[in-house]
Amino acid sequence: MAGHFEATPDGGAAVALDEVEIAILRSLAVQLLELIGPGDEPAEGEDPLAALFAEGPSEPPTDPALARLFPEAYGDEDSELRAASAEFRRFTENDLRTRKRNDALTVVRTLDALSLADDGGAVLTLSADECRNWLGALNDLRLTIGTRLEVSDDDEGEAGSLYRLPDSDPRKPMVMAYLWLGALQETLVETLMP
């Protein structure tokens, strides 16, 4: 179980993590929360139903990582498609941000609930619902880190230059995190497949 998820009898998954891995996962999830931004909770005295009908932004984010997490729906080849993308974003981005925030919060909360053993490790056991949250968060973390590392689709298939970075390269720790998150994500997907 060390380093990869295994299925549990109740449809969830479990993974053994050491103290450093827990700290890295928690730190990355908190950074993702900061990137996504705070939730749009109704202000005191504000009608909570009004929040359901609040419109989101119509312009794509300028931060490349956020643009990857909240991509254009229809591309931007012509003005008609840009208008359709803006309309789609206006009605969907707030909900998408809420889901991504909930996924990252689940990661933080499940990690915070762990009790470390004497050896500094713990077994993280997730319910089926928590697995789905973790899959979403792991995917968002990989998209964000990949964007910051300027990983292209070609790099994804081969992982070519990522594996060959010298230890002196300042990107090396993030590359290692990117690859490790990918391995975690892959084993979590495998545990959930029938």
XYZ file of N, CA and C in Angstrom:
582
model
N 0.819 -1.194 0.000
C 0.000 0.000 0.000
C 0.865 1.260 0.000
N 2.086 1.169 0.440
C 2.935 2.351 0.520
C 3.077 3.006 -0.844
N 2.667 4.252 -0.925
C 2.864 5.017 -2.146
C 1.800 4.864 -3.209
N 0.855 3.964 -3.023
C -0.212 3.849 -4.012
C -1.520 3.457 -3.328
N -2.616 3.886 -3.941
C -3.938 3.591 -3.402
C -4.307 2.143 -3.648
N -5.030 1.588 -2.712
C -5.615 0.253 -2.862
C -7.089 0.351 -2.511
N -7.886 -0.469 -3.152
C -9.327 -0.460 -2.922
C -9.647 -0.960 -1.513
N -10.711 -0.405 -0.945
C -11.229 -0.885 0.336
C -12.560 -1.581 0.068
N -12.993 -2.460 0.961
C -14.221 -3.227 0.713
C -15.478 -2.370 0.526
N -15.487 -1.169 1.067
C -16.687 -0.325 0.987
C -16.737 0.565 -0.251
N -15.843 0.336 -1.213
C -15.839 1.130 -2.441
C -14.942 2.347 -2.373
N -14.220 2.497 -1.285
C -13.282 3.604 -1.140
C -11.879 3.171 -1.499
N -10.914 3.868 -0.934
C -9.513 3.552 -1.197
C -8.670 3.972 -0.002
N -7.496 3.367 0.107
C -6.568 3.690 1.190
C -5.158 3.774 0.643
N -4.344 4.609 1.277
C -2.941 4.767 0.899
C -2.134 5.076 2.153
N -0.957 4.488 2.235
C -0.044 4.794 3.331
C 0.796 6.001 2.925
N 0.861 6.987 3.808
C 1.627 8.202 3.553
C 2.551 8.468 4.727
N 3.714 9.008 4.414
C 4.575 9.405 5.527
C 4.322 10.885 5.834
N 4.952 11.358 6.878
C 4.709 12.718 7.355
C 5.049 13.770 6.298
N 6.120 13.561 5.554
C 6.524 14.512 4.510
C 5.496 14.521 3.384
N 5.042 13.358 2.962
C 4.039 13.280 1.892
C 2.748 13.973 2.317
N 2.350 13.771 3.556
C 1.141 14.422 4.074
C 1.317 15.936 4.022
N 2.467 16.419 4.467
C 2.727 17.863 4.472
C 2.730 18.434 3.058
N 3.329 17.710 2.115
C 3.377 18.191 0.732
C 1.967 18.241 0.141
N 1.201 17.166 0.303
C -0.165 17.135 -0.228
C -1.018 18.255 0.368
N -0.896 18.449 1.674
C -1.688 19.484 2.344
C -1.284 20.871 1.838
N 0.019 21.114 1.737
C 0.511 22.403 1.264
C 0.038 22.690 -0.162
N 0.122 21.697 -1.022
C -0.321 21.883 -2.402
C -1.822 22.154 -2.468
N -2.616 21.442 -1.663
C -4.065 21.664 -1.654
C -4.402 23.061 -1.146
N -3.696 23.531 -0.132
C -3.929 24.889 0.389
C -3.556 25.919 -0.675
N -2.452 25.706 -1.369
C -2.059 26.621 -2.443
C -3.102 26.630 -3.560
N -3.679 25.470 -3.855
C -4.736 25.396 -4.864
C -5.953 26.195 -4.405
N -6.311 26.062 -3.133
C -7.428 26.844 -2.587
C -7.167 28.342 -2.730
N -5.944 28.762 -2.437
C -5.595 30.177 -2.564
C -5.683 30.631 -4.015
N -5.266 29.781 -4.943
C -5.325 30.117 -6.358
C -6.773 30.242 -6.832
N -7.612 29.300 -6.434
C -9.018 29.309 -6.853
C -9.754 30.504 -6.261
N -9.414 30.864 -5.039
C -10.024 32.015 -4.393
C -11.124 31.623 -3.435
N -11.554 32.587 -2.629
C -12.583 32.308 -1.619
C -13.934 32.057 -2.272
N -14.783 31.410 -1.528
C -16.131 31.132 -2.013
C -16.986 32.375 -1.981
N -18.049 32.340 -2.706
C -18.988 33.452 -2.732
C -20.154 33.149 -1.804
N -19.879 33.170 -0.508
C -20.919 32.926 0.481
C -21.817 34.157 0.562
N -23.118 33.965 0.744
C -24.005 35.118 0.887
C -23.607 35.945 2.107
N -23.602 37.243 1.961
C -23.298 38.135 3.075
C -24.416 38.038 4.102
N -24.098 38.444 5.314
C -25.102 38.382 6.384
C -26.305 39.223 5.978
N -27.471 38.639 6.093
C -28.696 39.325 5.724
C -29.061 39.198 4.256
N -28.157 38.658 3.435
C -28.414 38.498 2.004
C -29.209 37.218 1.774
N -30.089 37.261 0.809
C -30.908 36.107 0.471
C -30.028 34.997 -0.100
N -29.978 33.813 0.574
C -29.126 32.731 0.065
C -29.568 32.219 -1.303
N -30.841 32.364 -1.642
C -31.304 31.929 -2.961
C -30.763 32.830 -4.067
N -30.499 34.084 -3.719
C -29.956 34.999 -4.724
C -28.593 34.514 -5.196
N -27.832 33.879 -4.299
C -26.507 33.368 -4.671
C -26.609 32.284 -5.731
N -27.725 31.536 -5.719
C -27.909 30.494 -6.727
C -28.010 31.072 -8.132
N -28.473 32.290 -8.226
C -28.684 32.904 -9.527
C -27.639 33.972 -9.844
N -26.611 34.032 -9.013
C -25.541 35.003 -9.259
C -24.781 34.619 -10.519
N -24.449 35.620 -11.286
C -23.703 35.375 -12.505
C -22.216 35.429 -12.213
N -21.481 34.584 -12.905
C -20.036 34.544 -12.758
C -19.368 35.460 -13.756
N -18.053 35.368 -13.830
C -17.304 36.205 -14.767
C -17.575 35.786 -16.212
N -17.429 36.730 -17.108
C -17.596 36.387 -18.528
C -16.263 36.378 -19.261
N -15.227 36.875 -18.620
C -13.898 36.893 -19.227
C -13.051 35.760 -18.657
N -12.212 35.147 -19.483
C -11.337 34.085 -18.976
C -10.289 34.663 -18.024
N -9.794 33.848 -17.094
C -8.753 34.325 -16.178
C -7.478 34.668 -16.948
N -6.723 35.621 -16.414
C -5.468 35.995 -17.052
C -4.312 35.114 -16.584
N -4.419 34.542 -15.382
C -3.386 33.632 -14.880
C -3.450 32.347 -15.702
N -2.341 31.912 -16.310
C -2.368 30.707 -17.149
C -2.860 29.457 -16.410
N -2.521 29.324 -15.130
C -2.968 28.146 -14.376
C -4.485 28.184 -14.183
N -5.022 29.347 -13.865
C -6.477 29.465 -13.724
C -7.166 29.277 -15.075
N -6.547 29.780 -16.120
C -7.117 29.588 -17.460
C -7.160 28.101 -17.817
N -6.208 27.326 -17.317
C -6.205 25.872 -17.556
C -7.277 25.185 -16.723
N -7.501 25.683 -15.500
C -8.539 25.098 -14.638
C -9.945 25.500 -15.086
N -10.059 26.682 -15.703
C -11.347 27.200 -16.163
C -11.225 27.592 -17.635
N -11.092 26.583 -18.510
C -10.814 26.873 -19.930
C -12.026 27.428 -20.674
N -11.741 27.943 -21.849
C -12.794 28.422 -22.741
C -13.645 27.231 -23.187
N -14.935 27.415 -23.247
C -15.826 26.324 -23.632
C -15.790 26.054 -25.128
N -15.668 27.108 -25.926
C -15.794 26.947 -27.369
C -14.607 27.472 -28.155
N -13.512 27.757 -27.493
C -12.370 28.316 -28.200
C -12.563 29.807 -28.422
N -11.659 30.394 -29.138
C -11.752 31.843 -29.355
C -11.420 32.227 -30.796
N -11.761 31.337 -31.735
C -11.414 31.583 -33.126
C -12.159 32.778 -33.712
N -13.413 32.946 -33.378
C -14.160 34.071 -33.929
C -15.036 34.698 -32.847
N -15.583 35.842 -33.164
C -16.333 36.610 -32.170
C -17.592 35.874 -31.708
N -18.221 35.100 -32.588
C -19.424 34.365 -32.198
C -19.104 33.298 -31.145
N -17.988 32.580 -31.348
C -17.569 31.578 -30.371
C -17.118 32.227 -29.069
N -16.445 33.378 -29.157
C -16.036 34.087 -27.934
C -17.262 34.493 -27.134
N -18.296 34.949 -27.811
C -19.524 35.357 -27.126
C -20.197 34.152 -26.463
N -20.207 33.026 -27.157
C -20.801 31.811 -26.580
C -19.989 31.337 -25.381
N -18.671 31.422 -25.459
C -17.816 31.038 -24.329
C -18.043 31.950 -23.136
N -18.180 33.242 -23.395
C -18.422 34.200 -22.306
C -19.751 33.897 -21.619
N -20.757 33.603 -22.402
C -22.072 33.279 -21.845
C -22.015 31.984 -21.024
N -21.348 30.977 -21.557
C -21.205 29.710 -20.854
C -20.460 29.913 -19.534
N -19.356 30.657 -19.576
C -18.553 30.925 -18.379
C -19.388 31.660 -17.326
N -20.178 32.617 -17.767
C -20.973 33.432 -16.850
C -21.919 32.573 -16.017
N -22.423 31.494 -16.595
C -23.401 30.660 -15.889
C -22.813 29.399 -15.265
N -21.560 29.088 -15.535
C -21.007 27.834 -15.011
C -19.783 27.987 -14.117
N -19.022 29.072 -14.272
C -17.740 29.142 -13.568
C -17.891 29.163 -12.052
N -18.897 29.843 -11.531
C -19.050 29.875 -10.071
C -19.244 28.469 -9.506
N -20.082 27.668 -10.170
C -20.298 26.288 -9.703
C -19.031 25.451 -9.844
N -18.306 25.636 -10.928
C -17.066 24.894 -11.136
C -16.035 25.269 -10.081
N -15.943 26.551 -9.758
C -15.026 26.987 -8.697
C -15.424 26.370 -7.358
N -16.702 26.330 -7.079
C -17.174 25.744 -5.823
C -16.798 24.270 -5.751
N -16.992 23.541 -6.849
C -16.633 22.122 -6.857
C -15.134 21.925 -6.664
N -14.334 22.708 -7.353
C -12.879 22.586 -7.214
C -12.434 22.954 -5.797
N -13.065 23.948 -5.222
C -12.758 24.343 -3.843
C -13.126 23.221 -2.877
N -14.296 22.612 -3.071
C -14.723 21.507 -2.205
C -13.785 20.308 -2.330
N -13.323 20.029 -3.539
C -12.369 18.928 -3.737
C -11.089 19.182 -2.941
N -10.540 20.387 -3.070
C -9.296 20.716 -2.359
C -9.522 20.728 -0.844
N -10.671 21.226 -0.401
C -10.980 21.223 1.040
C -11.082 19.805 1.576
N -11.618 18.897 0.783
C -11.690 17.498 1.205
C -10.295 16.933 1.413
N -9.363 17.265 0.530
C -7.986 16.810 0.693
C -7.425 17.326 2.015
N -7.568 18.610 2.258
C -7.039 19.207 3.492
C -7.686 18.569 4.715
N -8.991 18.441 4.702
C -9.705 17.903 5.877
C -9.367 16.444 6.147
N -9.269 15.641 5.094
C -8.951 14.227 5.318
C -7.518 14.066 5.809
N -6.629 14.900 5.327
C -5.246 14.842 5.810
C -5.147 15.341 7.248
N -5.897 16.398 7.560
C -5.883 16.931 8.926
C -6.462 15.943 9.933
N -7.330 15.054 9.485
C -7.965 14.088 10.387
C -7.068 12.885 10.693
N -5.947 12.776 10.001
C -5.048 11.639 10.212
C -4.354 11.721 11.567
N -4.128 10.564 12.156
C -3.311 10.454 13.364
C -2.020 9.751 12.969
N -0.912 10.436 13.166
C 0.376 9.864 12.793
C 0.787 8.771 13.766
N 1.334 7.699 13.218
C 1.878 6.614 14.037
C 3.239 7.050 14.573
N 3.821 6.233 15.414
C 5.135 6.537 15.990
C 6.206 6.716 14.919
N 6.044 6.035 13.789
C 7.044 6.143 12.723
C 6.822 7.373 11.835
N 5.806 8.189 12.151
C 5.540 9.403 11.385
C 4.664 9.197 10.179
N 4.128 8.011 10.007
C 3.263 7.736 8.874
C 1.822 7.543 9.304
N 0.966 7.402 8.314
C -0.452 7.164 8.573
C -1.063 6.513 7.345
N -2.167 5.837 7.569
C -2.928 5.279 6.452
C -4.157 6.153 6.262
N -4.247 6.751 5.078
C -5.384 7.575 4.711
C -6.432 6.663 4.088
N -7.602 6.612 4.687
C -8.693 5.802 4.156
C -9.807 6.742 3.725
N -10.204 6.620 2.462
C -11.203 7.503 1.872
C -12.480 6.746 1.555
N -13.611 7.411 1.737
C -14.895 6.863 1.294
C -14.964 7.016 -0.229
N -15.971 6.430 -0.833
C -16.130 6.545 -2.289
C -16.305 8.006 -2.695
N -17.083 8.773 -1.936
C -17.273 10.193 -2.252
C -15.967 10.965 -2.105
N -15.218 10.685 -1.046
C -13.936 11.356 -0.851
C -12.959 11.005 -1.964
N -13.040 9.783 -2.476
C -12.184 9.397 -3.608
C -12.446 10.287 -4.808
N -13.705 10.561 -5.080
C -14.048 11.434 -6.210
C -13.506 12.845 -5.982
N -13.622 13.340 -4.744
C -13.053 14.655 -4.428
C -11.541 14.656 -4.618
N -10.892 13.604 -4.142
C -9.445 13.498 -4.282
C -9.046 13.425 -5.751
N -9.782 12.675 -6.554
C -9.461 12.608 -7.986
C -9.528 13.995 -8.621
N -10.571 14.732 -8.290
C -10.695 16.090 -8.820
C -9.548 16.977 -8.381
N -9.200 16.914 -7.100
C -8.121 17.758 -6.577
C -6.765 17.352 -7.161
N -6.499 16.055 -7.245
C -5.231 15.604 -7.831
C -5.121 16.068 -9.281
N -6.216 15.979 -10.017
C -6.214 16.439 -11.406
C -5.941 17.943 -11.471
N -6.628 18.715 -10.623
C -6.428 20.162 -10.617
C -5.004 20.531 -10.218
N -4.442 19.815 -9.258
C -3.057 20.077 -8.857
C -2.097 19.795 -10.010
N -2.300 18.691 -10.705
C -1.425 18.347 -11.833
C -1.577 19.362 -12.973
N -2.802 19.806 -13.241
C -2.999 20.820 -14.283
C -2.285 22.114 -13.917
N -2.410 22.509 -12.656
C -1.791 23.749 -12.204
C -0.271 23.660 -12.268
N 0.286 22.597 -11.710
C 1.746 22.438 -11.718
C 2.248 22.286 -13.148
N 1.538 21.499 -13.951
C 1.936 21.324 -15.351
C 1.949 22.637 -16.110
N 0.978 23.500 -15.835
C 0.940 24.814 -16.479
C 2.126 25.659 -16.033
N 2.406 25.640 -14.743
C 3.544 26.418 -14.221
C 4.871 25.896 -14.791
N 4.947 24.596 -15.016
C 6.164 23.997 -15.588
C 6.191 24.088 -17.111
N 5.091 24.576 -17.697
C 4.934 24.672 -19.144
C 5.025 23.309 -19.810
N 4.382 22.319 -19.180
C 4.308 20.975 -19.742
C 3.326 21.013 -20.897
N 3.727 20.482 -22.030
C 2.840 20.434 -23.187
C 2.257 19.038 -23.315
N 1.299 18.888 -24.212
C 0.716 17.572 -24.462
C 1.778 16.588 -24.926
N 2.765 17.066 -25.678
C 3.855 16.197 -26.134
C 4.672 15.704 -24.952
N 4.943 16.586 -23.992
C 5.697 16.192 -22.794
C 4.927 15.157 -21.990
N 3.598 15.306 -21.941
C 2.753 14.391 -21.177
C 2.925 12.956 -21.659
N 2.868 12.762 -22.974
C 2.949 11.414 -23.513
C 4.286 10.754 -23.258
N 5.340 11.499 -23.395
C 6.666 10.923 -23.255
C 7.254 11.179 -21.874
N 6.812 12.228 -21.219
C 7.412 12.729 -19.982
C 8.887 12.979 -20.196
N 9.269 13.034 -21.472
C 10.645 13.193 -21.929
C 11.553 14.021 -21.058
N 11.555 15.307 -21.293
C 12.528 16.176 -20.643
C 12.317 16.269 -19.138
N 11.129 15.978 -18.666
C 10.872 16.057 -17.226
C 11.740 15.085 -16.438
N 11.925 13.892 -16.969
C 12.726 12.887 -16.273
C 14.223 13.194 -16.331
N 14.609 13.984 -17.296
C 16.038 14.225 -17.504
C 16.535 15.536 -16.903
N 15.714 16.211 -16.128
C 16.167 17.461 -15.518
C 17.297 17.179 -14.524
N 18.343 17.973 -14.553
C 19.408 17.775 -13.559
C 18.905 18.179 -12.172
N 19.495 17.605 -11.160
C 19.094 17.907 -9.790
C 19.265 19.383 -9.448
N 20.155 20.061 -10.144
C 20.403 21.477 -9.876
C 19.309 22.393 -10.452
N 18.451 21.864 -11.310
C 17.399 22.667 -11.923
C 16.377 23.054 -10.852
N 16.057 24.339 -10.721
C 15.111 24.772 -9.682
C 13.700 24.216 -9.861
N 13.386 23.731 -11.052
C 12.063 23.140 -11.301
C 11.962 21.702 -10.814
N 13.067 21.099 -10.488
C 13.107 19.668 -10.155
C 12.111 19.284 -9.046
N 12.023 20.013 -7.929
C 11.053 19.613 -6.894
C 9.606 19.613 -7.401
N 9.257 20.606 -8.218
C 7.895 20.648 -8.740
C 7.657 19.541 -9.762
N 8.680 19.211 -10.533
C 8.562 18.095 -11.476
C 8.332 16.800 -10.714
N 9.078 16.607 -9.635
C 8.915 15.398 -8.828
C 7.509 15.337 -8.229
N 7.003 16.479 -7.752
C 5.642 16.530 -7.216
C 4.630 16.215 -8.318
N 4.838 16.777 -9.497
C 3.952 16.545 -10.640
C 3.877 15.060 -10.990
N 5.029 14.421 -11.070
C 5.072 13.000 -11.408
C 4.474 12.145 -10.294
N 4.763 12.480 -9.041
C 4.222 11.741 -7.900
C 2.697 11.859 -7.843
N 2.178 13.076 -8.047
C 0.725 13.260 -8.060
C 0.083 12.442 -9.179
N 0.766 12.352 -10.307
C 0.259 11.539 -11.414
C 0.176 10.076 -11.046
N 1.195 9.582 -10.336
C 1.181 8.178 -9.904
C 0.072 7.942 -8.887
N -0.114 8.873 -7.954
C -1.215 8.743 -6.984
C -2.564 8.726 -7.706
N -2.719 9.654 -8.633
C -3.969 9.747 -9.385
C -4.236 8.457 -10.157
N -3.216 7.929 -10.792
C -3.375 6.698 -11.575
C -3.813 5.528 -10.689
N -3.173 5.374 -9.524
C -3.551 4.245 -8.666
C -4.933 4.445 -8.058
N -5.317 5.696 -7.821
C -6.666 5.942 -7.302
C -7.714 5.613 -8.369
N -7.446 5.976 -9.603
C -8.358 5.620 -10.695
C -8.484 4.106 -10.809
N -7.351 3.414 -10.743
C -7.368 1.956 -10.857
C -8.180 1.302 -9.748
N -8.142 1.840 -8.548
C -8.910 1.244 -7.441
C -10.407 1.419 -7.635
N -10.802 2.454 -8.349
C -12.224 2.739 -8.527
C -12.830 2.081 -9.746
N -11.982 1.482 -10.573
C -12.504 0.812 -11.773
C -13.078 -0.547 -11.398
N -14.218 -0.909 -12.005
C -14.844 -2.193 -11.675
C -14.018 -3.386 -12.146
